Every structure is written in C-alpha cells, then in structure tokens.
Amino acid sequence: MSLVRLNIKGISYSQTQSGAYALVLSEVDGSRTLPIVIGAFEAQSIAIALEKEIKPPRPLTHDLFKSFADRFQIVIKQVIIHKLVDGVFYSSLICERDGIEEIIDTRTSDAIALATRFDAPIFTYENILDKAGIYLKINEEDEEVSEGEFSLDDLIEDEEVEAEDSTFSKDTLKQLTEKLEKAVQNEDYELAAKIRDEINKRS
C-alpha cells in the first residue's frame, strides 16, 4: 500500500462532539482532507507547537517528551496513520536511536503533537484516505460548492477579528506586550494568540 504525505490544515471546534476539536490534515499532492476528532489538551498542544512564537512558561507533556528524546538522542523520523476502525484512527511513531529503528504505537493526536515538535513528516495509507478522506474545494470568486463537496469554511472556523472592532485597539504596543506576557504566564494561549495578532498588525 502506498503512503500519502499529509500537512496540518487547521484545527476547529468539533461540531459533532462536545468539548472536542477537529484536526484537519490535508493531502500534500492532492485535494483530499482527513478530519480527525481530538481532545482539547491535544488541540492546544498542537496549536502551541504550530505557533512557534508562543512559549509556555512550563513544558507541556509533549514538550517534556521532546526534551527527554533529545537528551537520549532519540529521533522521531515520521508518523504513520496506519489504521481506521469504527471511526478511530491508529498511528505509529517511527523512531531511531543509534541507527536502530523502532515502531511505537500511539494515539493519533499525540503523534501529530510530537510530529510538530520534531518536524517529522506525517503519512497515511491510500486506502485510509479513500475511506475517510473528504474532497475539499476552496471557493474562488464565490464559486458554488458542488453537492457532496465541502468548502474550507465547512471544516475550519476562521476567527474574524477586525482591527476597528478589536478589544485591544486602544492599547499601546507596550500595554499589548505586557498583556501578551501575562496571558502566556496564565497559560491562556488563545488570548495570547489574539494579542500577538494585534501586535503583528501594527508592526
């Protein structure tokens, strides 16, 4: 079975499961996406790793695993989503130490959180994409979505934050920087991301 490489497309609130999130993976050389329901902690961990600019004051579980692996010279070479049973995705970490390769079973959400920290590629098998993949068509010039297809907006909820309506519009850059530091200290990463975006708009 051939492997298909995936990228992280985004994370949104799950519309089918309360308190959960939908991680959306997209096919690198194709138009299919693979939505996977994950927990809030894993969603936060993946989002923080993707942001790069936001560093938590204390290491999260996946950060601790990365530090542990680095200390003992263990490298995650790739992640493979290898099985789908009753809507549950099963994954493996392909690890290497001293030239010896090991395969470790893992939850898909943890695998993706670690892949983002190790810059490891994410793969799945063609038959899994055939079974669970969704063809994604991005609208151009308000092009209508054909029946049976989904637009990007169906999968990823964009946060619409207009500059004039921003709650931070009256704050100075110094005040925003102080609020950003406080949000990170309080581990409120959603707020931190919004403040960071406001700072970037003014830069």
XYZ file of N, CA and C in Angstrom:
609
model
N 0.845 -1.201 0.000
C 0.000 0.000 0.000
C 0.881 1.253 0.000
N 0.518 2.219 -0.835
C 1.326 3.425 -0.949
C 0.995 4.420 0.161
N 2.023 5.144 0.600
C 1.859 6.161 1.630
C 1.577 7.510 0.990
N 0.744 8.302 1.651
C 0.402 9.643 1.186
C 0.805 10.625 2.279
N 1.572 11.644 1.902
C 2.001 12.626 2.904
C 0.904 13.647 3.175
N 0.787 14.032 4.454
C -0.235 14.978 4.885
C 0.393 16.188 5.559
N -0.291 17.321 5.486
C 0.071 18.521 6.227
C -1.071 18.884 7.164
N -0.762 19.664 8.185
C -1.814 20.143 9.088
C -2.485 21.346 8.445
N -3.781 21.228 8.199
C -4.544 22.306 7.564
C -5.086 23.290 8.591
N -5.517 22.772 9.735
C -6.053 23.640 10.767
C -6.761 22.862 11.853
N -7.228 23.591 12.856
C -7.962 22.997 13.977
C -9.224 23.823 14.199
N -10.342 23.136 14.386
C -11.593 23.849 14.643
C -12.370 23.121 15.726
N -13.385 23.793 16.275
C -14.267 23.116 17.226
C -15.004 21.999 16.519
N -15.103 20.859 17.178
C -15.849 19.743 16.593
C -17.340 20.045 16.669
N -18.033 19.873 15.554
C -19.472 20.120 15.533
C -20.269 18.870 15.909
N -19.580 17.759 16.096
C -20.281 16.506 16.401
C -20.025 16.015 17.815
N -18.998 16.540 18.479
C -18.636 16.039 19.796
C -18.318 17.195 20.722
N -19.096 17.368 21.761
C -18.926 18.479 22.690
C -17.587 18.395 23.416
N -16.894 19.530 23.500
C -15.625 19.588 24.206
C -14.452 19.052 23.413
N -14.695 18.685 22.154
C -13.625 18.133 21.322
C -13.329 19.090 20.174
N -12.257 18.805 19.464
C -11.839 19.618 18.332
C -11.631 18.727 17.113
N -11.674 19.347 15.955
C -11.412 18.622 14.715
C -10.070 19.070 14.166
N -9.130 18.139 14.101
C -7.840 18.383 13.472
C -7.981 18.025 12.000
N -7.685 18.964 11.126
C -7.861 18.738 9.693
C -6.496 18.597 9.027
N -6.235 17.414 8.478
C -4.998 17.151 7.743
C -5.315 17.182 6.254
N -4.392 17.708 5.466
C -4.630 17.796 4.027
C -3.557 17.035 3.255
N -3.969 16.459 2.161
C -3.070 15.719 1.281
C -2.109 16.700 0.606
N -0.791 16.408 0.648
C 0.204 17.322 0.087
C 0.039 17.460 -1.420
N -0.085 16.354 -2.120
C -0.187 16.389 -3.583
C -1.590 16.000 -4.056
N -2.596 16.587 -3.434
C -3.962 16.256 -3.801
C -4.942 17.194 -3.132
N -6.216 16.905 -3.270
C -7.256 17.801 -2.749
C -8.068 17.188 -1.617
N -7.635 16.021 -1.121
C -8.387 15.386 -0.043
C -7.921 15.873 1.325
N -8.845 15.892 2.269
C -8.515 16.225 3.659
C -8.971 15.094 4.563
N -8.350 15.031 5.732
C -8.669 13.979 6.693
C -8.991 14.627 8.036
N -10.276 14.812 8.367
C -10.644 15.386 9.672
C -10.565 14.313 10.767
N -9.936 14.661 11.889
C -9.780 13.719 12.999
C -10.208 14.424 14.284
N -11.123 13.824 15.025
C -11.584 14.405 16.287
C -10.543 14.148 17.375
N -10.117 15.215 18.066
C -9.115 15.101 19.130
C -9.598 15.861 20.358
N -8.932 15.645 21.487
C -9.293 16.302 22.736
C -8.767 17.718 22.824
N -9.277 18.464 23.804
C -8.908 19.873 23.965
C -7.428 20.038 24.298
N -6.887 19.174 25.174
C -5.481 19.294 25.556
C -4.569 19.095 24.352
N -4.856 18.058 23.552
C -4.028 17.770 22.391
C -4.153 18.887 21.352
N -5.374 19.431 21.204
C -5.573 20.540 20.268
C -4.738 21.746 20.684
N -4.732 22.040 21.978
C -3.937 23.160 22.492
C -2.450 22.907 22.282
N -2.018 21.677 22.531
C -0.610 21.328 22.387
C -0.143 21.466 20.941
N -0.972 21.020 19.994
C -0.628 21.133 18.577
C -0.600 22.603 18.162
N -1.591 23.370 18.618
C -1.669 24.789 18.256
C -0.455 25.554 18.756
N -0.020 25.255 19.974
C 1.146 25.938 20.541
C 2.396 25.610 19.736
N 2.557 24.346 19.363
C 3.723 23.935 18.584
C 3.730 24.603 17.214
N 2.560 24.808 16.631
C 2.476 25.436 15.318
C 2.751 26.933 15.387
N 2.398 27.556 16.504
C 2.567 28.996 16.639
C 4.031 29.420 16.647
N 4.887 28.600 17.267
C 6.328 28.862 17.345
C 6.662 30.063 18.228
N 5.918 31.168 18.056
C 6.244 32.394 18.781
C 5.844 32.326 20.254
N 4.882 31.478 20.579
C 4.378 31.408 21.950
C 5.043 30.243 22.676
N 5.781 30.549 23.736
C 6.451 29.529 24.524
C 5.802 29.434 25.897
N 5.247 28.285 26.264
C 4.628 28.157 27.585
C 5.678 28.284 28.683
N 5.310 28.863 29.827
C 6.277 29.037 30.916
C 6.776 27.713 31.477
N 5.945 26.672 31.386
C 6.342 25.332 31.814
C 6.132 24.377 30.652
N 6.981 23.358 30.521
C 6.830 22.441 29.388
C 5.544 21.630 29.485
N 4.823 21.553 28.364
C 3.671 20.666 28.285
C 4.175 19.231 28.160
N 3.280 18.269 28.260
C 3.670 16.857 28.214
C 4.461 16.530 26.950
N 4.012 17.036 25.811
C 4.707 16.743 24.559
C 6.055 17.456 24.480
N 6.167 18.628 25.115
C 7.462 19.307 25.184
C 8.434 18.494 26.042
N 7.917 17.926 27.130
C 8.738 17.090 28.008
C 9.249 15.860 27.257
N 8.375 15.248 26.471
C 8.779 14.087 25.671
C 9.884 14.476 24.690
N 9.758 15.653 24.081
C 10.779 16.130 23.136
C 12.114 16.326 23.845
N 12.086 16.944 25.015
C 13.326 17.155 25.774
C 13.949 15.821 26.178
N 13.114 14.902 26.626
C 13.576 13.561 27.018
C 14.224 12.852 25.820
N 13.548 12.908 24.668
C 14.069 12.246 23.475
C 15.378 12.879 23.012
N 15.459 14.198 23.068
C 16.695 14.878 22.676
C 17.855 14.481 23.581
N 17.562 14.390 24.886
C 18.615 14.059 25.849
C 19.199 12.675 25.579
N 18.341 11.752 25.166
C 18.791 10.382 24.924
C 18.947 10.072 23.430
N 19.024 11.147 22.638
C 19.324 11.040 21.205
C 18.350 10.121 20.458
N 17.074 10.300 20.779
C 16.012 9.575 20.076
C 15.354 10.546 19.099
N 15.220 10.131 17.867
C 14.639 10.987 16.833
C 13.358 10.344 16.300
N 12.308 11.145 16.176
C 11.095 10.675 15.513
C 11.241 11.001 14.034
N 11.352 9.968 13.216
C 11.590 10.153 11.793
C 10.306 10.443 11.032
N 9.214 9.800 11.426
C 7.939 10.045 10.763
C 6.788 9.485 11.583
N 5.599 9.942 11.243
C 4.366 9.462 11.861
C 3.521 8.832 10.756
N 2.967 7.654 11.046
C 2.113 6.991 10.069
C 0.751 6.682 10.692
N -0.296 7.231 10.101
C -1.660 6.875 10.494
C -1.986 5.609 9.708
N -1.969 4.466 10.382
C -1.943 3.200 9.655
C -3.251 2.405 9.673
N -4.214 2.832 10.522
C -5.435 2.026 10.611
C -6.621 2.889 11.012
N -7.794 2.513 10.518
C -9.040 3.182 10.873
C -10.082 2.115 11.176
N -10.521 2.081 12.450
C -11.500 1.085 12.878
C -12.622 1.778 13.640
N -13.842 1.651 13.149
C -15.021 2.239 13.798
C -14.837 3.727 14.096
N -14.244 4.438 13.133
C -14.066 5.879 13.286
C -12.864 6.288 14.115
N -12.083 5.328 14.608
C -10.903 5.626 15.423
C -9.644 5.410 14.586
N -8.788 6.430 14.541
C -7.536 6.335 13.798
C -6.427 5.814 14.706
N -5.619 4.909 14.179
C -4.479 4.350 14.905
C -3.192 4.789 14.220
N -2.205 5.171 15.029
C -0.962 5.698 14.461
C 0.269 5.064 15.086
N 1.389 5.273 14.409
C 2.682 4.772 14.885
C 3.730 5.864 14.766
N 4.628 5.890 15.741
C 5.813 6.742 15.662
C 6.966 5.885 15.154
N 7.636 6.340 14.118
C 8.829 5.647 13.635
C 10.020 6.377 14.236
N 10.665 5.744 15.213
C 11.755 6.369 15.963
C 13.098 5.723 15.612
N 14.173 6.472 15.861
C 15.505 5.940 15.594
C 16.482 6.399 16.665
N 17.324 5.472 17.111
C 18.394 5.783 18.061
C 19.579 4.871 17.761
N 20.730 5.488 17.589
C 21.950 4.743 17.269
C 21.777 3.845 16.040
N 21.046 4.352 15.057
C 20.865 3.607 13.820
C 19.847 2.489 13.892
N 19.223 2.320 15.053
C 18.222 1.262 15.233
C 16.834 1.889 15.196
N 15.986 1.357 14.339
C 14.638 1.902 14.170
C 13.619 1.118 14.985
N 12.742 1.847 15.649
C 11.682 1.233 16.450
C 10.342 1.819 16.051
N 9.288 1.019 16.153
C 7.925 1.472 15.867
C 7.130 1.456 17.168
N 6.561 2.607 17.513
C 5.823 2.742 18.777
C 4.377 3.104 18.482
N 3.454 2.340 19.052
C 2.023 2.607 18.881
C 1.643 3.854 19.679
N 0.772 4.692 19.120
C 0.392 5.932 19.793
C -0.975 6.403 19.338
N -1.611 7.228 20.146
C -2.836 7.892 19.702
C -2.462 8.881 18.608
N -3.348 9.065 17.657
C -3.058 9.955 16.534
C -2.845 11.389 16.993
N -3.624 11.847 17.957
C -3.480 13.225 18.440
C -2.099 13.442 19.055
N -1.615 12.477 19.833
C -0.278 12.587 20.411
C 0.790 12.529 19.325
N 0.569 11.658 18.342
C 1.530 11.523 17.249
C 1.707 12.837 16.499
N 0.589 13.524 16.225
C 0.656 14.796 15.497
C 1.315 15.866 16.361
N 0.984 15.889 17.655
C 1.596 16.865 18.566
C 3.109 16.690 18.612
N 3.576 15.448 18.570
C 5.015 15.189 18.578
C 5.637 15.477 17.217
N 4.927 15.160 16.150
C 5.449 15.414 14.801
C 5.737 16.900 14.597
N 4.877 17.760 15.151
C 5.089 19.202 15.005
C 6.351 19.653 15.734
N 6.708 18.965 16.816
C 7.893 19.341 17.590
C 9.181 18.774 17.005
N 9.084 17.652 16.332
C 10.263 17.031 15.730
C 10.392 17.378 14.239
N 9.455 18.182 13.722
C 9.414 18.474 12.287
C 9.400 17.180 11.485
N 8.670 16.221 11.979
C 8.587 14.910 11.323
C 7.426 14.890 10.332
N 7.604 14.267 9.181
C 6.516 14.177 8.207
C 5.401 13.259 8.691
N 4.189 13.538 8.249
C 3.008 12.761 8.621
C 2.491 12.038 7.369
N 2.244 10.738 7.502
C 1.766 9.949 6.366
C 0.532 9.144 6.760
N -0.228 8.765 5.766
C -1.276 7.768 5.937
C -1.300 6.919 4.678
N -2.065 5.847 4.716
C -2.142 4.971 3.551
C -3.263 5.420 2.618
N -3.087 5.117 1.351
C -4.050 5.499 0.325
C -5.451 4.975 0.643
N -5.528 3.747 1.157
C -6.847 3.163 1.425
C -7.580 3.881 2.560
N -6.832 4.466 3.507
C -7.465 5.226 4.587
C -8.028 6.534 4.045
N -7.265 7.195 3.174
C -7.768 8.423 2.552
C -8.982 8.134 1.674
N -8.950 6.996 0.991
C -10.104 6.613 0.168
C -11.344 6.415 1.028
N -11.124 5.894 2.231
C -12.234 5.558 3.123
C -12.749 6.764 3.913
N -11.826 7.593 4.389
C -12.223 8.675 5.303
C -11.914 10.073 4.793
N -11.234 10.165 3.657
C -10.873 11.478 3.129
C -12.069 12.229 2.574
N -11.975 13.551 2.637
C -13.026 14.431 2.114
C -12.393 15.297 1.037
N -13.045 15.376 -0.101
C -12.542 16.256 -1.155
C -12.878 17.692 -0.813
N -11.853 18.512 -0.784
C -12.003 19.899 -0.355
C -11.824 20.815 -1.549
N -12.822 21.670 -1.788
C -12.710 22.629 -2.874
C -12.767 24.019 -2.292
N -11.701 24.790 -2.484
C -11.652 26.156 -1.968
C -12.348 27.080 -2.955
N -13.300 27.845 -2.429
C -14.069 28.727 -3.306
C -13.197 29.830 -3.895
N -13.408 30.103 -5.156
C -12.738 31.212 -5.815
C -13.814 32.083 -6.447
N -13.803 33.392 -6.100
C -14.788 34.336 -6.604
C -16.211 33.844 -6.334
N -16.424 33.404 -5.064
C -17.750 32.956 -4.623
C -18.294 31.796 -5.457
N -17.378 30.950 -5.910
C -17.785 29.783 -6.689
C -18.606 28.859 -5.805
N -19.682 28.326 -6.322
C -20.547 27.456 -5.537
C -19.885 26.116 -5.284
N -20.201 25.523 -4.120
C -19.671 24.214 -3.775
C -20.602 23.146 -4.333
N -20.029 22.216 -5.068
C -20.843 21.161 -5.666
C -21.381 20.233 -4.596
N -22.477 19.570 -4.886
C -23.093 18.648 -3.942
C -22.101 17.534 -3.597
N -21.976 17.230 -2.309
C -21.073 16.162 -1.882
C -19.664 16.655 -1.605
N -19.404 17.953 -1.856
C -18.093 18.511 -1.578
C -18.224 19.527 -0.452
N -17.089 19.851 0.143
C -17.081 20.775 1.265
C -16.151 21.935 0.959
N -16.529 23.117 1.392
C -15.641 24.256 1.251
C -14.744 24.323 2.476
N -13.721 25.131 2.395
C -12.799 25.280 3.518
C -13.533 25.766 4.757
N -14.537 26.637 4.564
C -15.287 27.173 5.695
C -16.093 26.106 6.417
N -16.409 25.002 5.737
C -17.159 23.926 6.376
C -16.318 23.195 7.414
N -15.001 23.266 7.251
C -14.113 22.495 8.113
C -13.365 23.341 9.121
N -13.006 24.559 8.742
C -12.181 25.385 9.614
C -12.896 26.690 9.900
N -13.055 26.977 11.169
C -13.748 28.191 11.565
C -12.736 29.318 11.647
N -12.868 30.313 10.789
C -11.959 31.453 10.813
C -12.384 32.404 11.914
N -11.403 32.929 12.630
C -11.698 33.923 13.648
C -11.683 35.276 12.966
N -12.859 35.922 12.885
C -12.943 37.211 12.226
C -12.678 38.300 13.261
N -11.508 38.899 13.172
C -11.135 39.946 14.112
C -10.785 41.188 13.316
N -11.726 42.106 13.239
C -11.492 43.344 12.510
C -10.716 44.302 13.409
N -9.791 45.030 12.818
C -8.913 45.911 13.586
C -9.716 46.960 14.360
N -10.746 47.529 13.670
C -11.506 48.585 14.340
C -12.375 48.041 15.463
N -12.706 46.739 15.417
C -13.559 46.147 16.442
C -12.758 45.434 17.519
N -11.446 45.449 17.387
C -10.606 44.713 18.324
C -10.726 45.292 19.724
N -10.755 44.408 20.719
C -10.813 44.873 22.106
C -9.485 45.467 22.541
N -8.440 45.303 21.701
C -7.118 45.819 22.046
C -6.774 47.084 21.268
N -7.736 47.635 20.527
C -7.445 48.754 19.631
C -6.976 50.007 20.372
N -7.358 50.157 21.627
C -6.976 51.352 22.379
C -5.684 51.154 23.175
N -5.164 49.940 23.172
C -3.934 49.662 23.928
C -2.701 50.078 23.132
N -1.684 50.540 23.849
C -0.404 50.841 23.204
C 0.364 49.535 22.990
N 1.432 49.586 22.195
C 2.243 48.397 21.956
C 2.858 47.879 23.257
N 3.237 48.806 24.126
C 3.803 48.406 25.412
C 2.771 47.659 26.243
N 1.541 48.179 26.255
C 0.465 47.525 27.012
C 0.146 46.145 26.423
N 0.160 46.065 25.094
C -0.108 44.785 24.443
C 0.966 43.764 24.781
N 2.211 44.206 24.787
C 3.326 43.304 25.116
C 3.193 42.783 26.542
N 2.816 43.671 27.455
C 2.627 43.267 28.854
C 1.466 42.268 28.976
N 0.380 42.513 28.227
C -0.766 41.606 28.259
C -0.411 40.249 27.655
N 0.429 40.279 26.616
C 0.866 39.032 25.987
C 1.664 38.186 26.977
N 2.589 38.831 27.680
C 3.397 38.115 28.662
C 2.528 37.538 29.774
N 1.535 38.318 30.205
C 0.644 37.862 31.275
C -0.209 36.685 30.800
N -0.710 36.756 29.558
C -1.532 35.672 29.024
C -0.736 34.374 28.938
N 0.526 34.481 28.518
C 1.376 33.290 28.423
C 1.650 32.725 29.810
N 1.913 33.628 30.777
C 2.147 33.177 32.154
C 0.928 32.445 32.715
N -0.272 32.917 32.329
C -1.514 32.294 32.800
C -1.932 31.106 31.945
N -1.102 30.805 30.926
C -1.350 29.682 30.016
C -2.673 29.842 29.263
N -3.057 31.094 29.001
C -4.236 31.390 28.191
C -3.748 31.638 26.764
N -3.514 30.567 26.036
C -2.855 30.679 24.742
C -3.767 31.228 23.652
N -5.065 31.025 23.812
C -5.993 31.591 22.829
C -5.945 33.112 22.879
N -5.962 33.669 24.103
C -5.862 35.111 24.272
C -4.502 35.605 23.796
N -3.454 34.848 24.105
C -2.101 35.230 23.692
C -1.999 35.333 22.175
N -2.618 34.395 21.486
C -2.575 34.412 20.023
C -3.273 35.653 19.466
N -4.401 36.035 20.076
C -5.136 37.217 19.612
C -4.319 38.492 19.839
N -3.666 38.571 21.011
C -2.838 39.748 21.296
C -1.653 39.793 20.342
N -1.040 38.647 20.093
C 0.089 38.575 19.162
C -0.316 39.049 17.773
N -1.513 38.652 17.330
C -2.003 39.064 16.011
C -2.191 40.574 15.948
N -2.677 41.146 17.055
C -2.878 42.599 17.100
C -1.532 43.311 17.033
N -0.527 42.788 17.725
C 0.815 43.368 17.682
C 1.390 43.293 16.273
N 1.187 42.140 15.623
C 1.724 41.954 14.267
C 1.070 42.899 13.260
N -0.211 43.218 13.488
C -0.910 44.134 12.576
C -0.276 45.523 12.605
N 0.244 45.886 13.769
C 0.792 47.240 13.917
C 2.269 47.322 13.533
N 2.901 46.164 13.386
C 4.334 46.145 13.060
C 4.556 46.435 11.581
